[in-house]
PDB file of C-alpha atoms and ligand atoms in Angstrom:
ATOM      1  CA  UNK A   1      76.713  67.418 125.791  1.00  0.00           C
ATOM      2  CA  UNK A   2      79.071  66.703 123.070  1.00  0.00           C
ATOM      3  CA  UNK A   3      81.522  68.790 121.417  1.00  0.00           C
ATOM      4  CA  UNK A   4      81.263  71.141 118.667  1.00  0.00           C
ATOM      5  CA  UNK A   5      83.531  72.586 115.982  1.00  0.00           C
ATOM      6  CA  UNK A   6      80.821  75.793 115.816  1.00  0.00           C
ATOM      7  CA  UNK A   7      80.961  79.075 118.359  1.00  0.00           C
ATOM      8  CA  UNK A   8      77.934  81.094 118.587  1.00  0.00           C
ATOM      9  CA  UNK A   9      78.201  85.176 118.340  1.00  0.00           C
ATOM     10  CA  UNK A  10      78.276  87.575 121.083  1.00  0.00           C
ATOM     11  CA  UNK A  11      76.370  90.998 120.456  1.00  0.00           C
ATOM     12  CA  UNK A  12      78.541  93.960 120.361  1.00  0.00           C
ATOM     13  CA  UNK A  13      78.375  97.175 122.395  1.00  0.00           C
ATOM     14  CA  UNK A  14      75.904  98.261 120.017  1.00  0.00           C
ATOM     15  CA  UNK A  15      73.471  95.320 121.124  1.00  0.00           C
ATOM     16  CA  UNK A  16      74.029  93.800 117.613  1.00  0.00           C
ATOM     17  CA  UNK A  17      75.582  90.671 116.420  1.00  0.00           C
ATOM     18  CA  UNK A  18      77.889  91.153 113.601  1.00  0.00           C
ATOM     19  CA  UNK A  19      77.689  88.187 111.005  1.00  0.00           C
ATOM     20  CA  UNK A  20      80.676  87.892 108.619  1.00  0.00           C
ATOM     21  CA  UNK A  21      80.510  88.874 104.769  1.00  0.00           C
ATOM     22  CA  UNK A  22      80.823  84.696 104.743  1.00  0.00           C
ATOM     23  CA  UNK A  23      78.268  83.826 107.123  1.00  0.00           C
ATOM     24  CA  UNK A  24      75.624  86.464 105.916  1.00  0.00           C
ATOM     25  CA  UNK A  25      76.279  84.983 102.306  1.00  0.00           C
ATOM     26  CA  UNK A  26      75.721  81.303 103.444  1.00  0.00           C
ATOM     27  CA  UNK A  27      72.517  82.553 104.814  1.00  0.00           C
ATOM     28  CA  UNK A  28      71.240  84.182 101.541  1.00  0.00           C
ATOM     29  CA  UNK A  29      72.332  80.905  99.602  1.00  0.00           C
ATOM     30  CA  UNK A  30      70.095  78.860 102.110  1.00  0.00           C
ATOM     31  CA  UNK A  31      67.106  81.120 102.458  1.00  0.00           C
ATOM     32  CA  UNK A  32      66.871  81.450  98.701  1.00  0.00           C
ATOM     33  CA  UNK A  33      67.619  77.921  97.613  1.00  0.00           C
ATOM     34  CA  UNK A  34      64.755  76.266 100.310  1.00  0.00           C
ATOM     35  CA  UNK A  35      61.908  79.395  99.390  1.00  0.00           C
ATOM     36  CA  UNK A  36      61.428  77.684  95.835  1.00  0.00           C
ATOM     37  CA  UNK A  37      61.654  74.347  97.598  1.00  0.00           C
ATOM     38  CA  UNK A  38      58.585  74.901 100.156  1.00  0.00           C
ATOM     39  CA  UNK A  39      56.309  76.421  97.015  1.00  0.00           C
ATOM     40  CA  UNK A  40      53.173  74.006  97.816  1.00  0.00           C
ATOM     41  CA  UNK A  41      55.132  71.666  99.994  1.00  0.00           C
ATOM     42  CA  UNK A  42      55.140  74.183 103.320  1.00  0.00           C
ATOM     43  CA  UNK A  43      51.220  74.666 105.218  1.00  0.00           C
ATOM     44  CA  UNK A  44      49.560  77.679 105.054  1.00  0.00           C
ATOM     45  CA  UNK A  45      50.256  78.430 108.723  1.00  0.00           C
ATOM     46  CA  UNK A  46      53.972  78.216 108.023  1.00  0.00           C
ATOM     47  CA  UNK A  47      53.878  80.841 104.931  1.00  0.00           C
ATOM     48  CA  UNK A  48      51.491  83.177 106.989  1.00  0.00           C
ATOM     49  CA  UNK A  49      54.116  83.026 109.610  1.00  0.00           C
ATOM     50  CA  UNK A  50      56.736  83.997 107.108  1.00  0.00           C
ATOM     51  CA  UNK A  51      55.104  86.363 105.254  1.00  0.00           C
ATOM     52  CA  UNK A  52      54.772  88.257 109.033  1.00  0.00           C
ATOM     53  CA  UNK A  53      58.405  87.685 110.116  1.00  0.00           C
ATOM     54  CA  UNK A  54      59.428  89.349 106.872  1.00  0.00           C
ATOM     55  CA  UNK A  55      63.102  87.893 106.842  1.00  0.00           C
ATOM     56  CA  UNK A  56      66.235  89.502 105.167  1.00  0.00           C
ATOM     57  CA  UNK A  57      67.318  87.563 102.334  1.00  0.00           C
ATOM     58  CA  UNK A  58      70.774  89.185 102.192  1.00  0.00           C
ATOM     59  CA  UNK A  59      71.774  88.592 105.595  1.00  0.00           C
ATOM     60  CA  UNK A  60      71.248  86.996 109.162  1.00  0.00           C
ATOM     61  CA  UNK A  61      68.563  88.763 111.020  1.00  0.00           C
ATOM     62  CA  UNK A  62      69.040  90.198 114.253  1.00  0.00           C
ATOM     63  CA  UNK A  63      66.678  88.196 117.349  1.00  0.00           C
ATOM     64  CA  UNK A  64      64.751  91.486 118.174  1.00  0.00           C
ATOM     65  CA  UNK A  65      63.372  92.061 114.640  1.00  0.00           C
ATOM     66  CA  UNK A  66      62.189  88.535 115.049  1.00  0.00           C
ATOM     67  CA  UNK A  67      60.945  89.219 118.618  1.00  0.00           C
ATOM     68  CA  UNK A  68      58.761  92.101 117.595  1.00  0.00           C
ATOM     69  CA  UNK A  69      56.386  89.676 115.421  1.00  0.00           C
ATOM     70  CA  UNK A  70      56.486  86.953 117.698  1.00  0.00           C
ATOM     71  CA  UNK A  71      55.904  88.604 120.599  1.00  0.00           C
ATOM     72  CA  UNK A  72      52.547  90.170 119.758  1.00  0.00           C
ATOM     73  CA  UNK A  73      51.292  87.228 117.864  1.00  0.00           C
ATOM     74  CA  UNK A  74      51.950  84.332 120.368  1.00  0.00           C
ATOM     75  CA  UNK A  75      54.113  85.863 123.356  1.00  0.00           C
ATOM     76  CA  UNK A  76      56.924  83.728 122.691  1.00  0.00           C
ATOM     77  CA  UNK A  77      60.306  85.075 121.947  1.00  0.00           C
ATOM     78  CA  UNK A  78      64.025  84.117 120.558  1.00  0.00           C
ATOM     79  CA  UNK A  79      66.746  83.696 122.774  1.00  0.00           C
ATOM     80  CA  UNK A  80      70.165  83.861 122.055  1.00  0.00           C
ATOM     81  CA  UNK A  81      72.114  80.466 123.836  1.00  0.00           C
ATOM     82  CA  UNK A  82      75.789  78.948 123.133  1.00  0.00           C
ATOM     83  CA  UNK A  83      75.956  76.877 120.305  1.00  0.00           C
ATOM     84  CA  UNK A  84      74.701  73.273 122.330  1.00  0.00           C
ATOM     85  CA  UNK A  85      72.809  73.742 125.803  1.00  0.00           C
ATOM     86  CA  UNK A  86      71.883  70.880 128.569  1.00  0.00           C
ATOM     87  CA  UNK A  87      68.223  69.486 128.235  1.00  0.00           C
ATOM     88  CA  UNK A  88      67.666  71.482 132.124  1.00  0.00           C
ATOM     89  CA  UNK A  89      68.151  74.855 130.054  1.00  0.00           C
ATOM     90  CA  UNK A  90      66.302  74.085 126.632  1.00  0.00           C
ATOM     91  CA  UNK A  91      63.230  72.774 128.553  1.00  0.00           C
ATOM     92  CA  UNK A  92      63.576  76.146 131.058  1.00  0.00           C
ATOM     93  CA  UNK A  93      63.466  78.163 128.163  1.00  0.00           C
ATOM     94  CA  UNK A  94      60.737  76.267 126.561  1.00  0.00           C
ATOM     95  CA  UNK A  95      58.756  76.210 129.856  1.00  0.00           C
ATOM     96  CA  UNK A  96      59.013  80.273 129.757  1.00  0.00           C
ATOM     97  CA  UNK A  97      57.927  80.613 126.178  1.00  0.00           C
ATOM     98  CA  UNK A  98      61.528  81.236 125.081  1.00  0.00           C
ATOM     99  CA  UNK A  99      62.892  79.671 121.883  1.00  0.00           C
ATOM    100  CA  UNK A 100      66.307  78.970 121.736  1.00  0.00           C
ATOM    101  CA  UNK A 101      68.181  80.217 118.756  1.00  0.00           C
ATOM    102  CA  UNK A 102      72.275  79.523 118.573  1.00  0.00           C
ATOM    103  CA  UNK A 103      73.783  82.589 117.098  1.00  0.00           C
ATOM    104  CA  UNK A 104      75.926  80.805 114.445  1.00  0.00           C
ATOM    105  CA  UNK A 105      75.228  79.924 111.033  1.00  0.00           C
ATOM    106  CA  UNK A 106      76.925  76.385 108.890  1.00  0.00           C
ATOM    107  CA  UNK A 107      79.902  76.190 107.250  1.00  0.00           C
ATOM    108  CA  UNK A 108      79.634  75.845 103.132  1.00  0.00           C
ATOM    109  CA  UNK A 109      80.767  72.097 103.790  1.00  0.00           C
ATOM    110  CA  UNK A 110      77.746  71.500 105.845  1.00  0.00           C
ATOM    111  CA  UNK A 111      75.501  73.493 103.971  1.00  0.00           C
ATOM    112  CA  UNK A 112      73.192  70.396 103.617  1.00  0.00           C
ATOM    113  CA  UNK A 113      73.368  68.985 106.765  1.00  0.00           C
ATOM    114  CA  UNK A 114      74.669  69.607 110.539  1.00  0.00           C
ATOM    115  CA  UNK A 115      73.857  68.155 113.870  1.00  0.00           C
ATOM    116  CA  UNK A 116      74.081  71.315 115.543  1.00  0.00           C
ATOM    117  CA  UNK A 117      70.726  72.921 115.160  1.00  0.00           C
ATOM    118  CA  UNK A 118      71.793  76.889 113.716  1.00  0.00           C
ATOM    119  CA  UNK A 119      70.324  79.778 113.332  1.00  0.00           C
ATOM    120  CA  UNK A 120      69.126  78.900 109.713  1.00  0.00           C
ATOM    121  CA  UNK A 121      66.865  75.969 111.513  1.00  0.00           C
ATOM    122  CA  UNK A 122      65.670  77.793 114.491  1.00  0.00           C
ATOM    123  CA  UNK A 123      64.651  81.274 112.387  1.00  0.00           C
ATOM    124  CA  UNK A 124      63.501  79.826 108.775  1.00  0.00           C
ATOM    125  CA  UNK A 125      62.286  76.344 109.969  1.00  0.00           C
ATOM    126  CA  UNK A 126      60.695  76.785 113.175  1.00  0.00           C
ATOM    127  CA  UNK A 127      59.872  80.887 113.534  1.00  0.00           C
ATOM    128  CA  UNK A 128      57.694  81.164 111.528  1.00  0.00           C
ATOM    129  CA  UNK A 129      55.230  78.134 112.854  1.00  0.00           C
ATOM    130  CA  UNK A 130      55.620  79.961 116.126  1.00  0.00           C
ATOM    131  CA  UNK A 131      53.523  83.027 114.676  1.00  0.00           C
ATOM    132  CA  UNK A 132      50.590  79.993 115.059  1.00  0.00           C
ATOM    133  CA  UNK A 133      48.791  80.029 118.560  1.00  0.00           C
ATOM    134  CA  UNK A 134      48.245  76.144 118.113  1.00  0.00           C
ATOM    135  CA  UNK A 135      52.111  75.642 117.390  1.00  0.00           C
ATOM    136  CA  UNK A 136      52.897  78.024 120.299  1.00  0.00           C
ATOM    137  CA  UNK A 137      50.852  76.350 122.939  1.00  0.00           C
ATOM    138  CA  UNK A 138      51.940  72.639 122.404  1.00  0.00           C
ATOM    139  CA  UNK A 139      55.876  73.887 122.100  1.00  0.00           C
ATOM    140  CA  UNK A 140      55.225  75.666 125.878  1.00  0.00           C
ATOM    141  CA  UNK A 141      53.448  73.100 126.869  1.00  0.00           C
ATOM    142  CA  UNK A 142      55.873  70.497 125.448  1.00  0.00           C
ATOM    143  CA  UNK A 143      58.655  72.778 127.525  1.00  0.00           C
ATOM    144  CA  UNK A 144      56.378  73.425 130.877  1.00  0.00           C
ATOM    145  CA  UNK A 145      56.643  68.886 130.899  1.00  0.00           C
ATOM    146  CA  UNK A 146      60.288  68.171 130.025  1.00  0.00           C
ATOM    147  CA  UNK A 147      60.990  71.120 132.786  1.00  0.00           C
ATOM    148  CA  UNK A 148      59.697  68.329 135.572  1.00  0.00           C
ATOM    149  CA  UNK A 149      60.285  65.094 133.573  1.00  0.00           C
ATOM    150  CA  UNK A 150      62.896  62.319 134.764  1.00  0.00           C
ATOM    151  CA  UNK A 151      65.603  61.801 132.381  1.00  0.00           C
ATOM    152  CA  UNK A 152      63.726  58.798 130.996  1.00  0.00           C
ATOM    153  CA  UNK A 153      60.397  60.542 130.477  1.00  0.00           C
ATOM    154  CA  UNK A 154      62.468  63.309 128.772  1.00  0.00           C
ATOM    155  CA  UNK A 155      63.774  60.712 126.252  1.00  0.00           C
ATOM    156  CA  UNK A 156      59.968  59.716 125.240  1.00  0.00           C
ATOM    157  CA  UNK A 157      59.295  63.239 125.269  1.00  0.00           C
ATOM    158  CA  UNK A 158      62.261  63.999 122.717  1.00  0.00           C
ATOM    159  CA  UNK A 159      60.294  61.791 120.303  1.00  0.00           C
ATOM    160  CA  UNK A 160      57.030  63.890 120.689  1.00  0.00           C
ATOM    161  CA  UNK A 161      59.184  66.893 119.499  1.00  0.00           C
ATOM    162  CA  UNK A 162      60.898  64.890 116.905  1.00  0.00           C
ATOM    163  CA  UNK A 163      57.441  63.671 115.266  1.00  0.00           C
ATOM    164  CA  UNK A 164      55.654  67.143 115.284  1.00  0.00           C
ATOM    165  CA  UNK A 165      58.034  70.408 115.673  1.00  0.00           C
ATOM    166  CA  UNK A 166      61.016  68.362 113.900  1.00  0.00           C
ATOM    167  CA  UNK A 167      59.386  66.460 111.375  1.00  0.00           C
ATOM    168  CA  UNK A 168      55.803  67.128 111.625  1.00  0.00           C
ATOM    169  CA  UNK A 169      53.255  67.064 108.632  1.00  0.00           C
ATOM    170  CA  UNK A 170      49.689  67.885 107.659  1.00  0.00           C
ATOM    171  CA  UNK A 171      47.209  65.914 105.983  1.00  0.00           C
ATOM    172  CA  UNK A 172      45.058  69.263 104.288  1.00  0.00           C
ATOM    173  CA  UNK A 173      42.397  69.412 101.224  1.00  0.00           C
ATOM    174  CA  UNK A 174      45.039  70.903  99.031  1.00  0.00           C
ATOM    175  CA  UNK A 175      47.822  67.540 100.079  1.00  0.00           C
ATOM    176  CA  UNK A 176      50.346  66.804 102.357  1.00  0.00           C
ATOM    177  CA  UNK A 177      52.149  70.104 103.846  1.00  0.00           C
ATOM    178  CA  UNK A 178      55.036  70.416 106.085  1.00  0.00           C
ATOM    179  CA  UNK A 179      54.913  71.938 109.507  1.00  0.00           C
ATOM    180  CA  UNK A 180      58.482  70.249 111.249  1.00  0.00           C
ATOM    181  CA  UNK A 181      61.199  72.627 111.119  1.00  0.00           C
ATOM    182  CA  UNK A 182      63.493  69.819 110.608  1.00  0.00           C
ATOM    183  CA  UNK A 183      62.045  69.421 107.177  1.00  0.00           C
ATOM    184  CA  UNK A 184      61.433  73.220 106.250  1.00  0.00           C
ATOM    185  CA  UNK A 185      65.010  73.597 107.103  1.00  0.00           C
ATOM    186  CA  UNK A 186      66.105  70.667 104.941  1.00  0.00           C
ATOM    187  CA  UNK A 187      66.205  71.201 100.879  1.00  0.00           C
ATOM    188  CA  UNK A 188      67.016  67.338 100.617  1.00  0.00           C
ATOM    189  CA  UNK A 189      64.198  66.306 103.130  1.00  0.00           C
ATOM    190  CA  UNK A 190      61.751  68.813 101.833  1.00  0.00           C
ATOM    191  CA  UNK A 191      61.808  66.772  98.459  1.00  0.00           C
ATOM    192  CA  UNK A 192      62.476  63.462  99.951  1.00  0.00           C
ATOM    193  CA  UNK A 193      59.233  63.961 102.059  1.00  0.00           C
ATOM    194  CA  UNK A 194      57.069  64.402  98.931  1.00  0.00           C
ATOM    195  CA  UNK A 195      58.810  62.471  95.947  1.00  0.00           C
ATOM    196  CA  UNK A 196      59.808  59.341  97.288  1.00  0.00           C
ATOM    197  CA  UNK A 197      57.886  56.694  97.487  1.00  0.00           C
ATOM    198  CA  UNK A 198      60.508  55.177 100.442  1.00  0.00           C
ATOM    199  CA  UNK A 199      59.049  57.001 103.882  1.00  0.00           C
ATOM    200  CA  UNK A 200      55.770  55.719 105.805  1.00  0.00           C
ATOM    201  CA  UNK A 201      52.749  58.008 106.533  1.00  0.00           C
ATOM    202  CA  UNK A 202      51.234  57.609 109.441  1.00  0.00           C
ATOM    203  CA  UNK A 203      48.440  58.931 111.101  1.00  0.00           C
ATOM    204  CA  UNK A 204      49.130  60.651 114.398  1.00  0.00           C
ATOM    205  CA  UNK A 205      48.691  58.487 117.221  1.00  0.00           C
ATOM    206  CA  UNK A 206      50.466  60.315 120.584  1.00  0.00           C
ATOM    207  CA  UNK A 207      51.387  56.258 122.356  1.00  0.00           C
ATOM    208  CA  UNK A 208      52.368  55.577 118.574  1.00  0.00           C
ATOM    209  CA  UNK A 209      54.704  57.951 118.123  1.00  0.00           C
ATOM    210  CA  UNK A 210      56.105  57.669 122.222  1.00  0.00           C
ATOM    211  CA  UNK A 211      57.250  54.175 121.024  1.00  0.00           C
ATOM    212  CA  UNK A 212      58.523  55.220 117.533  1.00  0.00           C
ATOM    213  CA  UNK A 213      62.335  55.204 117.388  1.00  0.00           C
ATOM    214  CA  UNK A 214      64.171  57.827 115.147  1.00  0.00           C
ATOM    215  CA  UNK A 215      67.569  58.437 113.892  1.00  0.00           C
ATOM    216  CA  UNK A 216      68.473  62.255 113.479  1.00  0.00           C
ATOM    217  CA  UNK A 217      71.320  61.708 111.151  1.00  0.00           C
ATOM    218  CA  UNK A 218      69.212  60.281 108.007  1.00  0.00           C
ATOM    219  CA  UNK A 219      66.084  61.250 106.087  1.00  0.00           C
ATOM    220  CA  UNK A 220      62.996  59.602 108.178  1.00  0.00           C
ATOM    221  CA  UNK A 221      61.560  56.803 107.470  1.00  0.00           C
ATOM    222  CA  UNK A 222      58.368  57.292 109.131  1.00  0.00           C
ATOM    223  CA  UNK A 223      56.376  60.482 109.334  1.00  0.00           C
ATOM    224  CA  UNK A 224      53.384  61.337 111.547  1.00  0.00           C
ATOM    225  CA  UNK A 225      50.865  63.456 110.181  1.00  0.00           C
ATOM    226  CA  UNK A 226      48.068  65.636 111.643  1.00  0.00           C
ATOM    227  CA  UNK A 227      44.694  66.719 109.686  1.00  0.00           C
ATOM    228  CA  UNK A 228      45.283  70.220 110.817  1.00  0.00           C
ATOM    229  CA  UNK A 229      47.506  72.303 113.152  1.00  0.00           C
ATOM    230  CA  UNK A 230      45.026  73.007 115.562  1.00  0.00           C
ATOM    231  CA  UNK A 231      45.468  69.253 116.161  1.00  0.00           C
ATOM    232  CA  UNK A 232      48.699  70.953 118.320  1.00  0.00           C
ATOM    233  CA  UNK A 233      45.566  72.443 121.145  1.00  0.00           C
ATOM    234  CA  UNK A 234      44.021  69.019 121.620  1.00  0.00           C
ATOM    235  CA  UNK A 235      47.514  67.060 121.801  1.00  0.00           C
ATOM    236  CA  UNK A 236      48.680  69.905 124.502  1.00  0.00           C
ATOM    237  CA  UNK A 237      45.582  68.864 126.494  1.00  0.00           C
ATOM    238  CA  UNK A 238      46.306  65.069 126.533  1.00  0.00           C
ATOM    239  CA  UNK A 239      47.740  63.132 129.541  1.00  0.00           C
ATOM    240  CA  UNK A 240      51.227  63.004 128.131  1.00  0.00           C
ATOM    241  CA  UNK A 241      53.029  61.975 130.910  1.00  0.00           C
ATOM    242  CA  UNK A 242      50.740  58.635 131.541  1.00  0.00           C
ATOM    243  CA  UNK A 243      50.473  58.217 127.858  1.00  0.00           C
ATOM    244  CA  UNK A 244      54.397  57.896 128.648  1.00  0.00           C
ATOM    245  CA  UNK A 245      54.234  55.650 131.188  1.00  0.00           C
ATOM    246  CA  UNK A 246      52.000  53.303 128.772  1.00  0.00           C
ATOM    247  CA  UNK A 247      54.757  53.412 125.643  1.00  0.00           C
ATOM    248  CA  UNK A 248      56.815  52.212 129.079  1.00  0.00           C
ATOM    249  CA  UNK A 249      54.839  49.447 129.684  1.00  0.00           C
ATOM    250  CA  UNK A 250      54.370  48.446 126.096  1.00  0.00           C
ATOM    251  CA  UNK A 251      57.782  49.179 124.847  1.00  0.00           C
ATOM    252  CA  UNK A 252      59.416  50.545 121.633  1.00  0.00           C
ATOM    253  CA  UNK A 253      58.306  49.724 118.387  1.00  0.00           C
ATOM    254  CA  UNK A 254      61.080  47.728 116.515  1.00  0.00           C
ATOM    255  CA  UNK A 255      63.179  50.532 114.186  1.00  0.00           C
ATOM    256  CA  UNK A 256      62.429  50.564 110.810  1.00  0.00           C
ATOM    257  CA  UNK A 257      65.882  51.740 110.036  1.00  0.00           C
ATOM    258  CA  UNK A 258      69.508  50.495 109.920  1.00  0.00           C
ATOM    259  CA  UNK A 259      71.572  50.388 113.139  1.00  0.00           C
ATOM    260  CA  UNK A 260      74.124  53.328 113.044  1.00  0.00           C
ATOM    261  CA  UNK A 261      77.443  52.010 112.096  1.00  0.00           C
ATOM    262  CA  UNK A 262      79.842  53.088 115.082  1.00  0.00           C
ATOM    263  CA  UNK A 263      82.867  54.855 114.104  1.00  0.00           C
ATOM    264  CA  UNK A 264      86.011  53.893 114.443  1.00  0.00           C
ATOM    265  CA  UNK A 265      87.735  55.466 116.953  1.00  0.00           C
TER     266      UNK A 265
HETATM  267 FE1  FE2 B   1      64.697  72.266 115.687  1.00  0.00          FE
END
């Protein structure tokens, strides 16, 4: 795992975590700046998931208000882990229908971006998707694989997530709508997404996207799209793993994008 400068919260004796005047302010700034952003650009599913979650704009929510929508709807849950788990622990979670949600929130000078997935990107980008029985089958059964994949399968696995939950889109009569929490969560890749002409729109194709590349630490060149999110059931049916051991066989697709520069050390 590597290191990170963020710590996630503990809840008090009261059960409650207790966000700074700070950290609750950051949150308002990014809830209110990406809500305008994801007018026509977010699907339907995603707004009808938010719309039931109900979040606070003045301050971080707490994981049991989110747990008593999701819980009903789908029977998955939030659960609170440290601010970077191992792969073993995210796919257990997964596996069990748990999403994991790091209890800490950016810094103003990473308000744009972060590695570190944070509480902003777990509960804005990907909660409210997970209101969506299509959505919440593929992510379990997306977990209930990785839990008993070798550390190579996991790796084509991570770009199965990467191409749908992360940076997933929809192909609907009314245009092109996100579903990937890695764009909800994103004001810069929510526009990029839709007002460049620079990324590539492909159709989804599961051995495609197995041999697709990606870099997380720039704005995709490539997205994936599905003609509807109960595209999510039929994909959770498919023979992942051997479609895995064919993107083996056949290899990666070369990567549309720059090498990363390595840093000097
Ligand atoms: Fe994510």
């Amino acid at each position: 795992m590597k290191a990170t400068q963020y710590v996630a919260h503990k809840p008090g004796p009261d059960g409650l975590i207790h966000y700074s005047t700070e950290e609750n302010a950051i949150w308002q700034t990014l809830v209110e700046r990406q809500r305008d952003h994801l007018q026509g650009r977010a699907c339907r599913e995603y707004i009808d998931g938010m719309a039931r979650l109900n979040l606070p704009n003045t301050h971080i929510p707490q994981l049991e208000e989110i747990n008593q929508v999701l819980v009903p709807a789908t029977g998955w849950q939030v659960s609170r882990v440290p601010a970077l788990i191992s792969f073993d622990h995210f796919f257990e979670l997964l596996a069990s229908q748990r999403f994991p949600v790091a209890t800490f929130i950016r810094t103003r000078e990473e308000l744009d971006y972060l590695q570190e997935p944070d509480i902003f990107h777990e509960i804005f980008g990907h909660c409210p998707l997970l209101t969506n029985p299509a959505f919440a089958r593929f992510t379990h059964t997306y977990g209930q694989l990785g839990l008993n994949a070798s550390p190579q399968d996991r790796v084509f696995l991570a770009r199965l997530y990467w191409f749908t939950v992360e940076f997933g889109l929809l192909n609907t009569p009314d245009g092109r709508r996100i579903y990937g929490g890695g764009i909800l969560s994103s004001p810069g890749e929510t526009l990029y997404a839709f007002e460049s002409s620079k990324p590539e729109f492909r159709r989804f194709e599961l051995l495609d996207v197995l041999r697709t590349p990606y870099r997380i630490d720039i704005m995709q060149p490539i997205y994936y799209v599905l003609d509807s999110i109960d595209e999510l059931f039929q994909i959770a049916e498919m023979d992942i793993m051997g479609k895995i051991q064919e993107a083996k066989t056949l290899g990666l697709f070369a990567p549309t994008f720059p090498p990363k520069e390595k840093q000097a050390s």
